[in-house]
Short mmCIF file of C-alpha atoms and ligand atoms in Angstrom, two decimals:
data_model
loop_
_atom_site.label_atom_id
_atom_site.label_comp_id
_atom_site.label_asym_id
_atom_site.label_seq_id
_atom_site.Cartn_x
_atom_site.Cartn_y
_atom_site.Cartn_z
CA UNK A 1 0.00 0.00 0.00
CA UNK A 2 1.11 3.78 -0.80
CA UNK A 3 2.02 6.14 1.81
CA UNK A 4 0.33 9.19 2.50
CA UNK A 5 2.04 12.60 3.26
CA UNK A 6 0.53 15.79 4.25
CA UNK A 7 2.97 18.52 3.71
CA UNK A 8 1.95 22.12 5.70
CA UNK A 9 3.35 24.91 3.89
CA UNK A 10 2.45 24.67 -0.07
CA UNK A 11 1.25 27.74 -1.69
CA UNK A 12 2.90 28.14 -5.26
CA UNK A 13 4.93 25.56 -7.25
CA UNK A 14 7.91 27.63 -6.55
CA UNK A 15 9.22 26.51 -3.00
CA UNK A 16 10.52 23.46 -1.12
CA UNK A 17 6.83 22.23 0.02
CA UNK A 18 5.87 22.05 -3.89
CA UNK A 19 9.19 19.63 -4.86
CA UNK A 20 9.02 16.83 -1.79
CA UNK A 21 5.42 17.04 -2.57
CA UNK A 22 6.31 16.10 -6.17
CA UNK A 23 9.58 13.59 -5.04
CA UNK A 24 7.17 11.79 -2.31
CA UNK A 25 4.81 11.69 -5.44
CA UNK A 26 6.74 10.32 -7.76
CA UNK A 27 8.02 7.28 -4.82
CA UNK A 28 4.42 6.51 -5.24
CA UNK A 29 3.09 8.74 -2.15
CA UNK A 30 -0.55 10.34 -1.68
CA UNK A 31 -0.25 14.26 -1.18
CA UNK A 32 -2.07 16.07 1.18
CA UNK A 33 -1.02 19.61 1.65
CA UNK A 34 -1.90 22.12 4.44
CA UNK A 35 -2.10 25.68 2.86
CA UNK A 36 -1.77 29.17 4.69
CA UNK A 37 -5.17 30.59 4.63
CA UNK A 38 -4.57 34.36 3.03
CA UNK A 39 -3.04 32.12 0.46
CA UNK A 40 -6.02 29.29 0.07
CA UNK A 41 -7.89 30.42 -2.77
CA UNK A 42 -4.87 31.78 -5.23
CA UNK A 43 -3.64 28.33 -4.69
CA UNK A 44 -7.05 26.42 -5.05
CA UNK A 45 -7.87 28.61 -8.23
CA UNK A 46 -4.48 28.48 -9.84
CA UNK A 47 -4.25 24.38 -9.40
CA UNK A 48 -7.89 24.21 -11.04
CA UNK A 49 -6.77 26.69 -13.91
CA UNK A 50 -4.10 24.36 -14.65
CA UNK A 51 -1.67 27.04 -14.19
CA UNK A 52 0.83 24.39 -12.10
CA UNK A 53 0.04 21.86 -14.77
CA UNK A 54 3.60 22.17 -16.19
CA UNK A 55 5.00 21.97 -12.57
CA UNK A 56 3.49 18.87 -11.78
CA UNK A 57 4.47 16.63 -14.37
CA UNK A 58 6.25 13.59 -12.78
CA UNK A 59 9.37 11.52 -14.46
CA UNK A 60 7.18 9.45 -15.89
CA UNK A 61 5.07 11.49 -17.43
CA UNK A 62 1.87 11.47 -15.14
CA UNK A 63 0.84 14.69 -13.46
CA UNK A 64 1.32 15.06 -9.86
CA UNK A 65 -1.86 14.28 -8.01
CA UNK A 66 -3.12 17.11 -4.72
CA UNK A 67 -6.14 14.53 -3.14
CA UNK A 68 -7.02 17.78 -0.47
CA UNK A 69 -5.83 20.65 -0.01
CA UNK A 70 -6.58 21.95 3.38
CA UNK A 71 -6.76 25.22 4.61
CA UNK A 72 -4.24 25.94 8.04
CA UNK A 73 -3.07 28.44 9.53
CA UNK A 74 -0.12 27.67 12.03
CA UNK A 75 0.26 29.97 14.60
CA UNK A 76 -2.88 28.89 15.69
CA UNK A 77 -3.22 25.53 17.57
CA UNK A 78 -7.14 25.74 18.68
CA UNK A 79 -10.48 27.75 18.09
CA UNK A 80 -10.12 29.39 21.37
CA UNK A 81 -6.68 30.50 20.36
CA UNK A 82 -7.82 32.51 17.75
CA UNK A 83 -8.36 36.53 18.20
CA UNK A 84 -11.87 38.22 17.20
CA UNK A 85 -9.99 40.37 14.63
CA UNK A 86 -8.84 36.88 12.12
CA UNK A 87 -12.48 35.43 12.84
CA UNK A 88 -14.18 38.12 11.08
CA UNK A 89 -11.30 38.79 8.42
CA UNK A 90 -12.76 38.06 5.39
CA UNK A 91 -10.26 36.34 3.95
CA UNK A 92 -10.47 33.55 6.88
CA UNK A 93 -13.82 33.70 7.54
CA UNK A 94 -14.50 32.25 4.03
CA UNK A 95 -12.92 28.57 5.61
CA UNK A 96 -13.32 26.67 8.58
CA UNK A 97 -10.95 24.44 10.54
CA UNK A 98 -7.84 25.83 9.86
CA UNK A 99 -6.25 25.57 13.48
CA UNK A 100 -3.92 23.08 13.91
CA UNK A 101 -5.61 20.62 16.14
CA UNK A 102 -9.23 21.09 13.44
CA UNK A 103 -6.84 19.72 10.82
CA UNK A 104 -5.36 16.83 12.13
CA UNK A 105 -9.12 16.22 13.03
CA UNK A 106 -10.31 16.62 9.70
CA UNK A 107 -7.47 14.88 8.51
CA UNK A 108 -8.26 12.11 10.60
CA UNK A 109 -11.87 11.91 9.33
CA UNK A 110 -10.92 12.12 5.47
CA UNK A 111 -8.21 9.55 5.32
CA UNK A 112 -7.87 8.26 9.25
CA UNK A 113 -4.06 8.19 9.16
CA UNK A 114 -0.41 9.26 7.70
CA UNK A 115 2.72 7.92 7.21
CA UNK A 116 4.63 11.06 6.30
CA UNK A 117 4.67 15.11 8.19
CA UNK A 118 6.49 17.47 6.08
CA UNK A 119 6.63 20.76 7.70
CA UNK A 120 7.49 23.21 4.83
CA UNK A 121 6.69 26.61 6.33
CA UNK A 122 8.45 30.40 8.33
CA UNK A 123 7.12 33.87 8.55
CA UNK A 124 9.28 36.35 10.31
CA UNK A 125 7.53 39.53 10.03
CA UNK A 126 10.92 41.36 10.79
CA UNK A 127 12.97 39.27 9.27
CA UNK A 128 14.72 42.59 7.50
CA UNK A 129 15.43 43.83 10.36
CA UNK A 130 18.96 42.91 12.24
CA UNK A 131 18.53 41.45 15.35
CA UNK A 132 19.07 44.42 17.41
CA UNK A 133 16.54 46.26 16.10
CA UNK A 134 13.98 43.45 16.11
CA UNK A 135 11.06 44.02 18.59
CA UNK A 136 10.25 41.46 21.03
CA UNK A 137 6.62 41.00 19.20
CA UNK A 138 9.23 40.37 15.82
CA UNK A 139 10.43 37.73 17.21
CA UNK A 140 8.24 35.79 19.14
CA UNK A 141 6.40 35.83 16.06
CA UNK A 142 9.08 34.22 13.98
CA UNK A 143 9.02 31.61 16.67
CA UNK A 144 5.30 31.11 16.95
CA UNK A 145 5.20 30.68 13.25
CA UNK A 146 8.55 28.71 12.26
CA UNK A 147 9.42 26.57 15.68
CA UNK A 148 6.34 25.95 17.81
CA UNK A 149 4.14 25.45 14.64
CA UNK A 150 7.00 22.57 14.08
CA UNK A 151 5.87 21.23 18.02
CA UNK A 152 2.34 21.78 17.54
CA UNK A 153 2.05 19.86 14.01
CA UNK A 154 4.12 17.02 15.72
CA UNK A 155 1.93 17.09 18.63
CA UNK A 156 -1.17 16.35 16.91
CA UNK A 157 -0.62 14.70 14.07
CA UNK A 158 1.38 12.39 16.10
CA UNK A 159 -1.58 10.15 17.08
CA UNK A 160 -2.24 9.87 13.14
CA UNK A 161 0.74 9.14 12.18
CA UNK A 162 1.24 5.41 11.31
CA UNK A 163 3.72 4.23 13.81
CA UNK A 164 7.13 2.63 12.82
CA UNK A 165 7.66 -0.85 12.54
CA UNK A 166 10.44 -3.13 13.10
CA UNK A 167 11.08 -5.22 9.95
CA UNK A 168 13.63 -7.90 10.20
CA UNK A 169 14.86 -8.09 6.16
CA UNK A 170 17.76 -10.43 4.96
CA UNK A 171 19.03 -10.19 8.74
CA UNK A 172 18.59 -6.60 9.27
CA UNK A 173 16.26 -4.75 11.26
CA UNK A 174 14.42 -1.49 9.84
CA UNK A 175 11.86 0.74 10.74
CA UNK A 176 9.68 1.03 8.58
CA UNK A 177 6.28 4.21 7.87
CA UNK A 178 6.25 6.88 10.38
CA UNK A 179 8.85 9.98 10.07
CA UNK A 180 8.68 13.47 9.77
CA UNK A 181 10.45 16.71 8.27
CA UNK A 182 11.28 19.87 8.01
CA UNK A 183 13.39 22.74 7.05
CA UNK A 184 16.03 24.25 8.17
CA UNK A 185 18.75 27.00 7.15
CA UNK A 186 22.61 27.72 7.83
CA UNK A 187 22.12 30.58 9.82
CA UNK A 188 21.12 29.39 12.68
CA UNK A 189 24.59 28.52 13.42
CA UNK A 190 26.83 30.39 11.45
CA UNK A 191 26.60 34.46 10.73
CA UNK A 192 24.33 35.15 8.00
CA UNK A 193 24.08 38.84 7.90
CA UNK A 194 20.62 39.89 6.52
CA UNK A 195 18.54 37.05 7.86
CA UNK A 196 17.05 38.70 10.70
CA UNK A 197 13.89 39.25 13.13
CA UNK A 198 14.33 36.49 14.68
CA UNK A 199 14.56 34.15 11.70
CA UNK A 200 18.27 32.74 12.95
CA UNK A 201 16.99 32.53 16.38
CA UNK A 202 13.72 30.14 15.07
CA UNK A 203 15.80 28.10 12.92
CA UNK A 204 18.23 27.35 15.82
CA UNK A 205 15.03 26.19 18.15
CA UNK A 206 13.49 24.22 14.98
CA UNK A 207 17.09 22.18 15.26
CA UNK A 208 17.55 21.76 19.04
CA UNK A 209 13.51 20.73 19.23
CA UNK A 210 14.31 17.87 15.81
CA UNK A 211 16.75 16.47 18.78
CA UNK A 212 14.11 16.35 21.55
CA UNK A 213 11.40 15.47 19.50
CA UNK A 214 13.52 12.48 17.95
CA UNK A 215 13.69 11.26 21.24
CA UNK A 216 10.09 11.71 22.37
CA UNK A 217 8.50 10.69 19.09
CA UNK A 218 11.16 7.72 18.44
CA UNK A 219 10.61 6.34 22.08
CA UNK A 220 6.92 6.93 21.96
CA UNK A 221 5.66 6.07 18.50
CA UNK A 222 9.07 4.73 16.67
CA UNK A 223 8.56 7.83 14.26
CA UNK A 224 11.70 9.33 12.97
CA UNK A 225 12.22 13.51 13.12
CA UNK A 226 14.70 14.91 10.68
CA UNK A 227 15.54 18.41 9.02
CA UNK A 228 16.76 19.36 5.93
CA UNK A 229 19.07 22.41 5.69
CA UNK A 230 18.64 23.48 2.44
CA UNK A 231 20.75 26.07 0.35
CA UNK A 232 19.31 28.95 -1.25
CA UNK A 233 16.29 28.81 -3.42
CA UNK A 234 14.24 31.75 -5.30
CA UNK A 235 11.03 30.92 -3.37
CA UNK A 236 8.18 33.64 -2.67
CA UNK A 237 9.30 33.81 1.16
CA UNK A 238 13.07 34.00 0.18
CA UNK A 239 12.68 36.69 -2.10
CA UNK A 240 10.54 38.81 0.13
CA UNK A 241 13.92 38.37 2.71
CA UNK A 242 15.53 40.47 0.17
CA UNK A 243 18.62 38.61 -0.40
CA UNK A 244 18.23 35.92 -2.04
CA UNK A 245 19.81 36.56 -5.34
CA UNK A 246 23.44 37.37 -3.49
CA UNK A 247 22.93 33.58 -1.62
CA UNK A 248 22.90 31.91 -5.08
CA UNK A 249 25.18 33.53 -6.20
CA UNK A 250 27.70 33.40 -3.41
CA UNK A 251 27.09 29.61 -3.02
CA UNK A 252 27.81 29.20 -6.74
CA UNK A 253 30.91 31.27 -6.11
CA UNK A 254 32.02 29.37 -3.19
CA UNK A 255 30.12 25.72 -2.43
CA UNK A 256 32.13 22.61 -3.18
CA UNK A 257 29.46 22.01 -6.19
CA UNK A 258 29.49 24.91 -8.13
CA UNK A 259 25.80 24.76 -9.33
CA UNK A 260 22.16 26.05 -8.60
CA UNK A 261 20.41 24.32 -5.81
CA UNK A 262 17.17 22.85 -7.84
CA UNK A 263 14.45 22.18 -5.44
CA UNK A 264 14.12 18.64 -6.44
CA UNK A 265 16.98 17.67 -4.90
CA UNK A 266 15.68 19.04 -1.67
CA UNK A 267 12.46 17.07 -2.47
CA UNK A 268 14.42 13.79 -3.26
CA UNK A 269 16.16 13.95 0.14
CA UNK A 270 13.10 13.91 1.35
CA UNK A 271 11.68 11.35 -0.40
CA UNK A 272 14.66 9.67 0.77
CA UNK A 273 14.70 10.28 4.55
CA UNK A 274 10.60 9.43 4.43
CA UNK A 275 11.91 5.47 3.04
CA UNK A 276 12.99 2.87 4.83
CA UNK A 277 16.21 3.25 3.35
CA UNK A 278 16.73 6.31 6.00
CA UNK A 279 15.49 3.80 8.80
CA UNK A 280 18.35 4.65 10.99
CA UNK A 281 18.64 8.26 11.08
CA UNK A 282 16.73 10.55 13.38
CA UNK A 283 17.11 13.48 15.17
CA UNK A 284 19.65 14.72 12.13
CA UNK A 285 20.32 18.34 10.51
CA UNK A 286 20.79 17.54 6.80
CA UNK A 287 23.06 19.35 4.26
CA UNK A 288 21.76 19.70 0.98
CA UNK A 289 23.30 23.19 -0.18
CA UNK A 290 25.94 21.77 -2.20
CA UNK A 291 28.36 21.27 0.14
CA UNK A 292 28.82 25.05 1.67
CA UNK A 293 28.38 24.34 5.17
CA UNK A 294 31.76 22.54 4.97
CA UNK A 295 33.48 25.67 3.99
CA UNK A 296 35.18 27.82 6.24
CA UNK A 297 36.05 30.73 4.37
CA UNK A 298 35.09 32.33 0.50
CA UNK A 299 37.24 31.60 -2.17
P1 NAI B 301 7.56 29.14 0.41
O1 NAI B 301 7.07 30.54 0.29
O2 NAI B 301 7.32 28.23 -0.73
O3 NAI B 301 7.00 28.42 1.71
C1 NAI B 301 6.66 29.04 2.90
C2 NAI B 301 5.19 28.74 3.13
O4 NAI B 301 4.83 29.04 4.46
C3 NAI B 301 4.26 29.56 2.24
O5 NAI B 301 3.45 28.67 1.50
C4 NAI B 301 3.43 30.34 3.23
O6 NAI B 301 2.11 30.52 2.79
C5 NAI B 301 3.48 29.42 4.44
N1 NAI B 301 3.15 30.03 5.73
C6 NAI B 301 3.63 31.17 6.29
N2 NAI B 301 3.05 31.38 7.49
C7 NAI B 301 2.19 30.35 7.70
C8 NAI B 301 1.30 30.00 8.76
N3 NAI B 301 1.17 30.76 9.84
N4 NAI B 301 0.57 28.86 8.64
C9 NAI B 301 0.68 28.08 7.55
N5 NAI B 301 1.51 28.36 6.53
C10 NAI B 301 2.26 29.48 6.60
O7 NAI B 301 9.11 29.29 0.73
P2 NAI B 301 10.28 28.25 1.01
O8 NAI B 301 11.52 29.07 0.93
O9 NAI B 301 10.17 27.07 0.14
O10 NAI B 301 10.07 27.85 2.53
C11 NAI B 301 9.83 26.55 2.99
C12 NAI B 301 10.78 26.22 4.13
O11 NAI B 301 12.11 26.15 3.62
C13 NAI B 301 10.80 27.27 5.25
O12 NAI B 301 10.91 26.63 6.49
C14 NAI B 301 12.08 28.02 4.93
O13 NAI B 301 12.61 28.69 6.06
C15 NAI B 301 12.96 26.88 4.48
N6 NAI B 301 14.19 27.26 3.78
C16 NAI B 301 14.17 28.03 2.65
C17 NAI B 301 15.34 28.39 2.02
C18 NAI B 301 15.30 29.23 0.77
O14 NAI B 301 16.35 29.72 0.34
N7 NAI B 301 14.16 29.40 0.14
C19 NAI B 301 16.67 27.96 2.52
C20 NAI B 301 16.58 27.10 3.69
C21 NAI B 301 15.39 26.79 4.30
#
């Protein structure tokens, strides 16, 4: 039997969200993707238009299949959590059940269970801003919306999630089903001038929490936590950081591999760490930026 994935975070065919979609796809995965809810109905009208048709042809020819899309909004993990001002905004008053918890729920109800959590998804409001001059609303934000949505997805999806299973093959024991992802970037450890608000501060939590959620998911459930930290891509948040132009272009000055990150191979280390060929690894920061973490200085 196929696995299913839902994937939180897809709102264009241009980021990482849209390519493990399309990898876990293509490995013979069912997509379900959780989609901010200013950005529902762009997304819903475009995929209907056929304007992603081009995007979601698959290597062998067939077009990428969405079964739900599901409206979600992160920083929110219950009704009660949600302030008078959003419940009346138009643009989420047009959809229902878009807390966390509602969409496990209704997840639950549609297809009663997953195999796969991607978690492809950061807002930093003030992520222009250096640190220093980021307020303390900034960056709690960035937090709310790039770490503890991380926790909160984990927390109750968990439930749903099909747990791991040993399998003893040729000798060996796996574990098979059950693991989850996200992503991560660079500068939470190492000085990336211009990726502010908060944003390196997030990115470090996400990593220390992929430790301690390892544990706590690996003990409890045998599912496996993992994040990839990807190099620089042209995606609609990265641009709006400002900077992104000047990453790809100082990784293809200075990485190991001098080429242009392509989101598919983000997506196929995914795909990969989602099979039962990854069935050891948990709790694990993932390179895939051609190789520049290793360096030490520019060339
Ligand atoms: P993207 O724009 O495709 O994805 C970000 C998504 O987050 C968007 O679909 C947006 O609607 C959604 N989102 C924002 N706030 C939300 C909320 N409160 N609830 C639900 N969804 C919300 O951009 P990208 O770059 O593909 O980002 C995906 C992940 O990759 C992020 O975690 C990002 O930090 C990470 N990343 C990106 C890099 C890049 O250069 N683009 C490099 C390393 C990591």
């Amino acid at each position: 039997k196929g696995k299913r994935a839902f994937i939180a975070g897809v709102a264009d065919d241009n980021g990482y969200g849209w390519a493990i979609a399309k990898s876990l796809a293509a490995a013979g995965a069912e997509i379900l993707v959780g989609t901010w809810v200013p950005a529902l109905n762009i997304f819903e009208s475009s995929l209907r238009r056929g304007k992603f048709d081009a995007s979601r042809i698959l290597p062998d020819g067939s077009l990428m299949e969405i079964t739900k899309v599901y409206p979600l909004d992160a920083v929110f993990d219950t009704i009660e959590d949600v302030p008078e001002d959003i419940k009346s905004n138009k643009r989420y008053a047009g959809s229902s059940n878009w807390t966390v918890q509602e969409v496990a729920e209704s997840v639950k109800k549609d297809f009663g269970s997953i195999d796969i959590l991607v978690h492809s998804l950061a807002n930093g409001p003030e992520v222009s801003k250096p640190l220093l001059e980021t307020s303390r609303k900034g960056y709690l934000a960035a937090l709310s919306a790039s770490s503890y949505s991380y926790v909160s997805l984990l927390k109750h999806f968990l439930p749903i999630i099909n747990p791991g299973m040993h399998l003893i093959q040729h000798g060996s024991c796996f574990i098979a089903c059950g693991s989850s992802i996200s992503l991560t970037y660079i500068a939470s450890e190492r000085i990336i001038p211009g990726y502010g608000g908060g944003m390196s501060s997030a990115k470090a939590a996400l990593e220390s929490d992929t430790r301690v959620l390892a544990f706590e998911a690996g003990r409890k459930h045998k599912i496996r936590v993992n994040t990839i930290s990807a190099g620089p891509l042209r995606s609609r948040a990265a641009k709006a950081i400002g900077f992104i132009d000047m990453m790809i272009d100082y990784s293809l000055a200075n990485a190991p591999l001098q080429k242009e990150l392509s989101a598919e191979e983000v997506g196929n280390t995914a795909a990969f760490l989602a099979s039962p060929l990854a069935s050891a690894i948990t709790g694990a920061v993932i390179y895939v930026d051609n190789g520049l973490n290793a360096m030490g200085v520019g060339v």
